[in-house]
Coordinates of C-alpha atoms in Angstrom, one line a residue:
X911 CA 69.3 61.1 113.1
X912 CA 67.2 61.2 109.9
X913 CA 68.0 65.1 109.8
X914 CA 71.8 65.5 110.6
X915 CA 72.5 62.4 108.4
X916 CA 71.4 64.5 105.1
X917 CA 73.9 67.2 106.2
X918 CA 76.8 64.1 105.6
X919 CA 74.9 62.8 103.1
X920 CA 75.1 59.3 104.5
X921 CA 72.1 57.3 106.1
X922 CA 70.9 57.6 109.3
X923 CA 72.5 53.8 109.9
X924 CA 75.6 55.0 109.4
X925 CA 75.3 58.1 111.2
X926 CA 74.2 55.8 114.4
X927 CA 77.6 53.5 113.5
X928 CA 79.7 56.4 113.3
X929 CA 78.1 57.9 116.7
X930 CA 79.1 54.2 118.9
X931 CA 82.4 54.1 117.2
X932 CA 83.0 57.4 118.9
X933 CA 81.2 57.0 121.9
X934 CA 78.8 60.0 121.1
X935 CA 75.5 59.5 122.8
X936 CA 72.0 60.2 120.3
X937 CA 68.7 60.0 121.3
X938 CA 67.0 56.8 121.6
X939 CA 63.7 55.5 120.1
X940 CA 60.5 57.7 121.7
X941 CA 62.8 60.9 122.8
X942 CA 61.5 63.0 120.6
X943 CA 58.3 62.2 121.3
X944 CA 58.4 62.5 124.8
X945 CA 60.5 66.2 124.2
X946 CA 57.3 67.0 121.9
X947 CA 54.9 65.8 125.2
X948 CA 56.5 68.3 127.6
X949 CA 58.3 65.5 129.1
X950 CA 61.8 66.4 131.0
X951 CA 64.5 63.5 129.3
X952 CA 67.8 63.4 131.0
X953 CA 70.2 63.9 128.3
X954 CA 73.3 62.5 129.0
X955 CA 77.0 64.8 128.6
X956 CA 79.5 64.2 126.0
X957 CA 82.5 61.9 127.3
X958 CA 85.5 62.5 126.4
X959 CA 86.3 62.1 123.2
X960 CA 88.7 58.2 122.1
X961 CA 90.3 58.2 119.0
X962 CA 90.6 54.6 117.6
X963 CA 94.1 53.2 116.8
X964 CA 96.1 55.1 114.2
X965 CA 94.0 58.0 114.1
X966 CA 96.7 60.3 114.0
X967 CA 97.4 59.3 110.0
X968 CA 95.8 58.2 107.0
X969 CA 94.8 54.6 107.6
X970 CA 95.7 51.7 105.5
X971 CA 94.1 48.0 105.8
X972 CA 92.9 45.5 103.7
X973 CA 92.6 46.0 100.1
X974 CA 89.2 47.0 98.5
X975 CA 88.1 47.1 94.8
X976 CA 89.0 50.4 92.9
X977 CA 86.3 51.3 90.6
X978 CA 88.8 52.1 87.9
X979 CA 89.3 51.6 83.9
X980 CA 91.1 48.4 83.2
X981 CA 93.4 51.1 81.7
X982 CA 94.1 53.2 84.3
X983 CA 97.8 53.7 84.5
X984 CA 98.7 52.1 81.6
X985 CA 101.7 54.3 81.1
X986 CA 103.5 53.4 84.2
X987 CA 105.5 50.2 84.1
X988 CA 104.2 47.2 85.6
X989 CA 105.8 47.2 89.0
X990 CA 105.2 50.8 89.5
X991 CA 101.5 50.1 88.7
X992 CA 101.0 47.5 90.7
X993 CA 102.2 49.6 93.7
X994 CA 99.9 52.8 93.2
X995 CA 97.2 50.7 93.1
X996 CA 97.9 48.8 96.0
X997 CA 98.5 51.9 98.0
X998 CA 95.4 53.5 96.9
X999 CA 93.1 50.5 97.4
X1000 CA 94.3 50.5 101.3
X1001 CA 94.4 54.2 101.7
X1002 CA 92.0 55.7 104.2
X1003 CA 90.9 59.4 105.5
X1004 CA 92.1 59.7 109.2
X1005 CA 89.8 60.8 111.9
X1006 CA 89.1 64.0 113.2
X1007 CA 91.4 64.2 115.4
X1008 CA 94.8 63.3 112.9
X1009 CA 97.5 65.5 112.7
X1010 CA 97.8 67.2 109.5
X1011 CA 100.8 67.5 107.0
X1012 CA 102.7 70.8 107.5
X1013 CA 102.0 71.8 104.4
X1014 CA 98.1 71.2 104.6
X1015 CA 98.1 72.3 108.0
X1016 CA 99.4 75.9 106.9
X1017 CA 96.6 76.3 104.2
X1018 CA 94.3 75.4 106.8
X1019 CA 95.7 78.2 108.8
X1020 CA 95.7 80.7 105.8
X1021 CA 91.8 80.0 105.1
X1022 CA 90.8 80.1 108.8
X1023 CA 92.8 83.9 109.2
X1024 CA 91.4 84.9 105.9
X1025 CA 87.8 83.8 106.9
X1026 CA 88.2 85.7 110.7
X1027 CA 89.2 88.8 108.5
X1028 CA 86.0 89.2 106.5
X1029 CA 83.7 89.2 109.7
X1030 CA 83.0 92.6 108.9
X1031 CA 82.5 91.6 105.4
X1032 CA 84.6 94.5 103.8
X1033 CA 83.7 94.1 100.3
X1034 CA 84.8 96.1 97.2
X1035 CA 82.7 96.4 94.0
X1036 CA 81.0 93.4 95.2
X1037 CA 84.2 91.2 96.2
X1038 CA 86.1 90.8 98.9
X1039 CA 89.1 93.2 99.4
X1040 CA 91.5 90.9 100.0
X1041 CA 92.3 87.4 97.6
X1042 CA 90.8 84.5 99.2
X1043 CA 93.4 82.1 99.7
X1044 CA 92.6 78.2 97.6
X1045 CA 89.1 77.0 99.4
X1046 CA 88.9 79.5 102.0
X1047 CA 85.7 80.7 100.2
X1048 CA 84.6 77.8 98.5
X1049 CA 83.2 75.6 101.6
X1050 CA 82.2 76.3 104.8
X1051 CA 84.6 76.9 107.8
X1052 CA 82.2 73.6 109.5
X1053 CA 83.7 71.9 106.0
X1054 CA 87.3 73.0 106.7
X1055 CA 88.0 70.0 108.5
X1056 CA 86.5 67.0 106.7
X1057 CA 88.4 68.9 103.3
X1058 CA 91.6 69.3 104.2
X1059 CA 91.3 66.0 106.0
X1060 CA 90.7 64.8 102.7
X1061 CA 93.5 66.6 100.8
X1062 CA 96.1 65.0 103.9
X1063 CA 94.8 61.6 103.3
X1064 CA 95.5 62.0 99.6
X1065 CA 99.4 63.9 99.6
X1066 CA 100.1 61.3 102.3
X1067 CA 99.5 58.5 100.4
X1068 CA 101.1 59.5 97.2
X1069 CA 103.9 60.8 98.7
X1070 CA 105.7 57.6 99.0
X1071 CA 106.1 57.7 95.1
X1072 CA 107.7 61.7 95.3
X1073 CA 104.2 63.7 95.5
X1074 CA 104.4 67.0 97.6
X1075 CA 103.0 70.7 97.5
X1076 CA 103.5 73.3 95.1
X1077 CA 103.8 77.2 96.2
X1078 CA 100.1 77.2 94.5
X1079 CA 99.0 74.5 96.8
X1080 CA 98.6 72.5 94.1
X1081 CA 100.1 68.6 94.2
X1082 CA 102.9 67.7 92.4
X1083 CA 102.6 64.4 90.9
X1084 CA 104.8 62.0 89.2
X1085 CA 106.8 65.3 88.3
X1086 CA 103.8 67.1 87.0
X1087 CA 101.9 70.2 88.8
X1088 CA 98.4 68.9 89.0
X1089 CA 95.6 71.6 90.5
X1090 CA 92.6 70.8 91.9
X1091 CA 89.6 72.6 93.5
X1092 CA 87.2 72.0 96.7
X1093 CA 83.5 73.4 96.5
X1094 CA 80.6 73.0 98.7
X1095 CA 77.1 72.7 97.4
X1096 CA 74.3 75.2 98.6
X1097 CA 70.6 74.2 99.2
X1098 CA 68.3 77.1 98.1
X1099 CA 65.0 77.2 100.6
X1100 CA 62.6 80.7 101.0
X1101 CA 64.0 82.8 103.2
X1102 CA 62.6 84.2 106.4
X1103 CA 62.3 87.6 107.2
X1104 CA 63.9 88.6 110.2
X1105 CA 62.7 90.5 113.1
X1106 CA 65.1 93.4 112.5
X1107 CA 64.1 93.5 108.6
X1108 CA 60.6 93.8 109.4
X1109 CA 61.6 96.7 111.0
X1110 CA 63.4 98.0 108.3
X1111 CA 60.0 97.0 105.9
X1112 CA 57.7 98.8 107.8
X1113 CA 59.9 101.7 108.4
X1114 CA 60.0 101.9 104.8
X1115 CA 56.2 101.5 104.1
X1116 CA 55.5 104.8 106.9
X1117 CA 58.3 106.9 104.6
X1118 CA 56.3 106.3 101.5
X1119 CA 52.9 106.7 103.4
X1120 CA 54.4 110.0 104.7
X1121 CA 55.8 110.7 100.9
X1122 CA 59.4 111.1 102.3
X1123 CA 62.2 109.0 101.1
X1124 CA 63.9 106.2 102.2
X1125 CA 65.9 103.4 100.9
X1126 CA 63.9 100.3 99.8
X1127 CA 65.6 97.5 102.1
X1128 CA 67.3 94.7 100.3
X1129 CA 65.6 91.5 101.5
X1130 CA 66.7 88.3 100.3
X1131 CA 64.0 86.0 98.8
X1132 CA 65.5 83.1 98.6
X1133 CA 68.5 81.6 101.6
X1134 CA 71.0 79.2 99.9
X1135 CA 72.7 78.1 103.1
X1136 CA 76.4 75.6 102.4
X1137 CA 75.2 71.8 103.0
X1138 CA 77.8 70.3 103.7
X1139 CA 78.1 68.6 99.9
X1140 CA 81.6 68.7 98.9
X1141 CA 83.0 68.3 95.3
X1142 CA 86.5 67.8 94.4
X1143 CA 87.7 68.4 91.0
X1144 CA 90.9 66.8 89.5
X1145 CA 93.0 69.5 87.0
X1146 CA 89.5 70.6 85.8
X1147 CA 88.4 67.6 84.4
X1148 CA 87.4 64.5 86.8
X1149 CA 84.7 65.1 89.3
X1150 CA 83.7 63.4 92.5
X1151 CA 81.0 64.6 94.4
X1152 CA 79.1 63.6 98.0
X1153 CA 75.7 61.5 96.6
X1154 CA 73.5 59.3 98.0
X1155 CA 76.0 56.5 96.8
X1156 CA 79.2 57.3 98.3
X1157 CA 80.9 59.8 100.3
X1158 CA 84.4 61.2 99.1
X1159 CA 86.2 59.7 102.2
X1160 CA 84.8 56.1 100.3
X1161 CA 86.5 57.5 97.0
X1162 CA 89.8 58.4 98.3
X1163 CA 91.9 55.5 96.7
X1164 CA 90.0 56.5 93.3
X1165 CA 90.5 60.4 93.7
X1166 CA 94.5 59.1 94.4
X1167 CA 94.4 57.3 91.1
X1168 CA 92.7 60.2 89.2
X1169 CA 95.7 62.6 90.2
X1170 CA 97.9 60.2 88.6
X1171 CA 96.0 60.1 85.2
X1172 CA 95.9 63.9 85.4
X1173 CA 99.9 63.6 85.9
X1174 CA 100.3 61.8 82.5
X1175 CA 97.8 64.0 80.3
X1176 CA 99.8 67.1 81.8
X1177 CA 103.1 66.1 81.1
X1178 CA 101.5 65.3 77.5
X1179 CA 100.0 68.7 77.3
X1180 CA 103.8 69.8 78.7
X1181 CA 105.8 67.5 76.0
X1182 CA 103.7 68.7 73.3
X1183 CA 104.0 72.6 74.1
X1184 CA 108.2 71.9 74.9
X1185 CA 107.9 70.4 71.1
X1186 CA 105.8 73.4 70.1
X1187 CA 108.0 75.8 71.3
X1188 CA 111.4 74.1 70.2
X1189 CA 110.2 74.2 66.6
X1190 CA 108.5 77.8 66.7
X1191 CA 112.1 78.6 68.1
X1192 CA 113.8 77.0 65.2
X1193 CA 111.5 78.5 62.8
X1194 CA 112.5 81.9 64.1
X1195 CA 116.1 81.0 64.1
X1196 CA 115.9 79.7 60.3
X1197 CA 114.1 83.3 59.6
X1198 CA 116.9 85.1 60.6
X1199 CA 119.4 83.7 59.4
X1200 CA 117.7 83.8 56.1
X1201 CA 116.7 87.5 56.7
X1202 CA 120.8 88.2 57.6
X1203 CA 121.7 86.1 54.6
X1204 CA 119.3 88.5 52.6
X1205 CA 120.1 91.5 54.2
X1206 CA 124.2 90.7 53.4
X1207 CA 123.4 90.1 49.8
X1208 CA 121.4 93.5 49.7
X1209 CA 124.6 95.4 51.4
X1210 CA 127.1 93.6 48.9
X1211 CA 124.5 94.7 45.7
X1212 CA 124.2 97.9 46.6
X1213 CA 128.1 98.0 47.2
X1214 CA 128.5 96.4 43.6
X1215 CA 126.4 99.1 41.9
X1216 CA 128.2 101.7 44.2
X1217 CA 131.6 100.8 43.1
X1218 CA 130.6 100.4 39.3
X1219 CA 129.1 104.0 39.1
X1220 CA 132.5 104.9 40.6
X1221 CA 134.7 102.8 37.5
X1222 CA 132.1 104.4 35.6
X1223 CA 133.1 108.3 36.3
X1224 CA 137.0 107.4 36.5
X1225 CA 136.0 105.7 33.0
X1226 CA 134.5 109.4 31.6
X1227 CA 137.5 111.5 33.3
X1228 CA 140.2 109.5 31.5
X1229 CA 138.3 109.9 28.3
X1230 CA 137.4 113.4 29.1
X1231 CA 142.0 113.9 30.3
X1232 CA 142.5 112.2 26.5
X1233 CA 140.0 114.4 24.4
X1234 CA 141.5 117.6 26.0
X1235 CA 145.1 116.2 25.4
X1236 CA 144.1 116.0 22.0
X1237 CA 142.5 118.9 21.4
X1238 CA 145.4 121.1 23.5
X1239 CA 143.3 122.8 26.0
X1240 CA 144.5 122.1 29.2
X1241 CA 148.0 121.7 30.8
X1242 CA 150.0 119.3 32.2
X1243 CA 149.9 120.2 35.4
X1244 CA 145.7 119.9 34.9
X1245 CA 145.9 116.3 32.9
X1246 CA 148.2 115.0 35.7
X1247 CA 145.7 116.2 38.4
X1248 CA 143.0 114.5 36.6
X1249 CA 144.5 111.9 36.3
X1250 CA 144.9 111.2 39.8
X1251 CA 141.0 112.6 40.3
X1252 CA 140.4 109.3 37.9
X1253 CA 142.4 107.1 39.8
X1254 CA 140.9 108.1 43.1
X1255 CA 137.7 107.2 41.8
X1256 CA 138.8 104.2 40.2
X1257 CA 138.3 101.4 42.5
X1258 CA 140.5 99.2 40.7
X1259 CA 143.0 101.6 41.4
X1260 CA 142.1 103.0 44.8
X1261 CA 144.7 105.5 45.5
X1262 CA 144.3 108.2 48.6
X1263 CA 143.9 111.4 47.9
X1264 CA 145.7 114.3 49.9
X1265 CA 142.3 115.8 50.9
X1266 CA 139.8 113.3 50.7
X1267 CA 141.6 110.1 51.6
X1268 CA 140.9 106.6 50.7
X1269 CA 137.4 106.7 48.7
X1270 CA 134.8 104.4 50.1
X1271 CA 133.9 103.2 46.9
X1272 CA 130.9 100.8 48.3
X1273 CA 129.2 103.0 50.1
X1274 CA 126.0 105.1 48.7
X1275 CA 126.7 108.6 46.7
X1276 CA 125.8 110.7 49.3
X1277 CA 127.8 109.2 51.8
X1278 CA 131.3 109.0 49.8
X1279 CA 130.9 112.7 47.8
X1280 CA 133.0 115.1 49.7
X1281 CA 131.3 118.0 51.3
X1282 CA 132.8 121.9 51.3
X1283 CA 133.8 123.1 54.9
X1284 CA 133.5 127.0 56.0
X1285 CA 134.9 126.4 59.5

């Protein structure tokens, strides 16, 4: 009892409690010692296994004391308070034998098939080929059962007040997406060689006496076998952890409580990033319109200085049509078609020209000057 009660990290007391609860016979006081004599002990067969009442669910009784911050949940109201405390104060982990929430149930599945898959321990640039599947590598298989046990207990009870389970297997609460992890701890003792890598040792030790090669085998010094320690992590941040104090099945109703916090500071984080994003998108909004404003003004300058150079060359033909009517040199004919070059330049004027149309008298120099055409 002293041994397998480190495993649970619990005393041997209430290893022994747990055992007549269950009706699992353990050794008495003297059996090892009489094992250790060469004595034959009758060891007597497991009976079939009881469950206790309402084993099949999380179980709820009497209320215990929450060791909690006077402040926890300070942002619900009162009577919504009151209740999630209430609930998690009475909320228990169910047996072993319990049915599990679908949705835990199917993780459970996922991490089981994924851990049968890597018995050959396919591996690719040192990790497994295929994605483990949330805590299917992160605890033993022999841990499986007390975690997700766990996880039931806790989605159970909150889900009076609208918890469930994301497509991440993370929990929604209180409308927030709230992740969590599941880790075992490892105990690191010297590792013992095997028969097989012996072998393989002195195998290698005759190559190298024979000067041949051979590949150097790869033996462990250290073993760091899973001890059945589990850890559970709230959105990163609060951490409760098997010790010689308390188990997490004696947490549960704190761990419950610890979701909710983690609900609020999200939807903070959430709010906060919502705000950020509705003013960066305003910003960018403001920049453009400012930019099309600018870019407008630009288009209606350049048309200004466009249609000015134009006045400006109808302004030099007319004076150029009234210093050759003056002086005699041309004809009519030529001052009248000058003329109506002038006005077609003029964008006071604007008149069409037969074979250059309505002048675009905005538009850039190279754009509006009429080009010759040999086809």
């Amino acid at each position: 009892m002293t041994d397998v009660c480190k495993r649970y990290g619990i005393s041997d007391t209430g290893l022994r409690k747990i055992c007549r609860k269950l009706d699992v016979p353990f050794p008495q006081a003297g059996y090892w010692a009489k094992v250790r004599a060469g004595k034959l002990v009758p060891k007597p067969d497991l009976p079939k296994l009881k469950l206790p009442p309402n084993e099949d669910k999380p179980k709820t009784g009497d209320r215990r004391t929450l060791h909690i911050a006077q402040t926890a949940l300070s942002f619900l109201k009162e009577a919504d308070r009151a209740k999630v405390l209430d609930a998690a104060s009475k909320l228990r982990v169910a047996g072993p034998g319990a049915k599990l929430h679908k949705d835990i149930a199917k993780q459970k599945e996922k991490c089981e098939s994924w851990l049968d898959r890597q018995k050959d321990n396919q591996m690719r640039y040192g990790r497994y080929a295929e994605e483990a599947p949330l805590l299917a590598d992160s605890i033993s298989k022999d841990s499986y059962a007390r975690a997700f046990h766990i996880l039931d207990a806790l989605l159970k009870g909150m889900m009076p007040f609208g918890a469930s389970v994301t497509y991440q297997f993370h929990f929604q609460v209180n409308g927030e997406d709230v992740p969590f992890t599941v880790s075992e701890s490892r105990d690191q003792i010297p590792h013992e060689i095997t028969r097989a890598e012996k072998l393989e040792q002195l195998k290698y030790e005759e190559a190298k006496r024979k000067n041949t090669w051979a590949l150097k085998p790869n033996i462990p010094k250290w073993d760091r076998p899973w001890n059945g320690k589990l850890t559970l992590v709230v959105d990163g941040k609060c951490k409760f952890t098997d010790c010689t104090s308390y188990v997490l099945e004696d947490r549960i109703g704190e761990i419950m409580v610890a979701f909710y916090e983690a609900s609020y500071a999200n939807r903070l984080i959430r709010l906060e990033n919502e705000e950020k994003q509705r003013k960066d998108e305003e910003a960018r909004q403001k920049a453009a319109e400012v930019r099309e404003r600018r870019n407008k003004e630009i288009d209606a300058t350049e048309g200004l200085v466009n249609a000015a150079e134009d006045y400006a060359i109808a302004c030099k033909i007319r004076a150029y049509i009234e210093a050759a009517r003056k002086a005699g040199t041309k004809s009519a004919e030529w001052i009248a078609w000058a003329s109506a070059k002038a006005d077609w330049y003029d964008p006071t004027v604007c008149t069409k020209d037969p074979y250059f149309g309505v002048r675009d008298h905005e538009a850039d120099a190279k754009r509006k000057t009429p080009e010759k055409k040999y086809w």
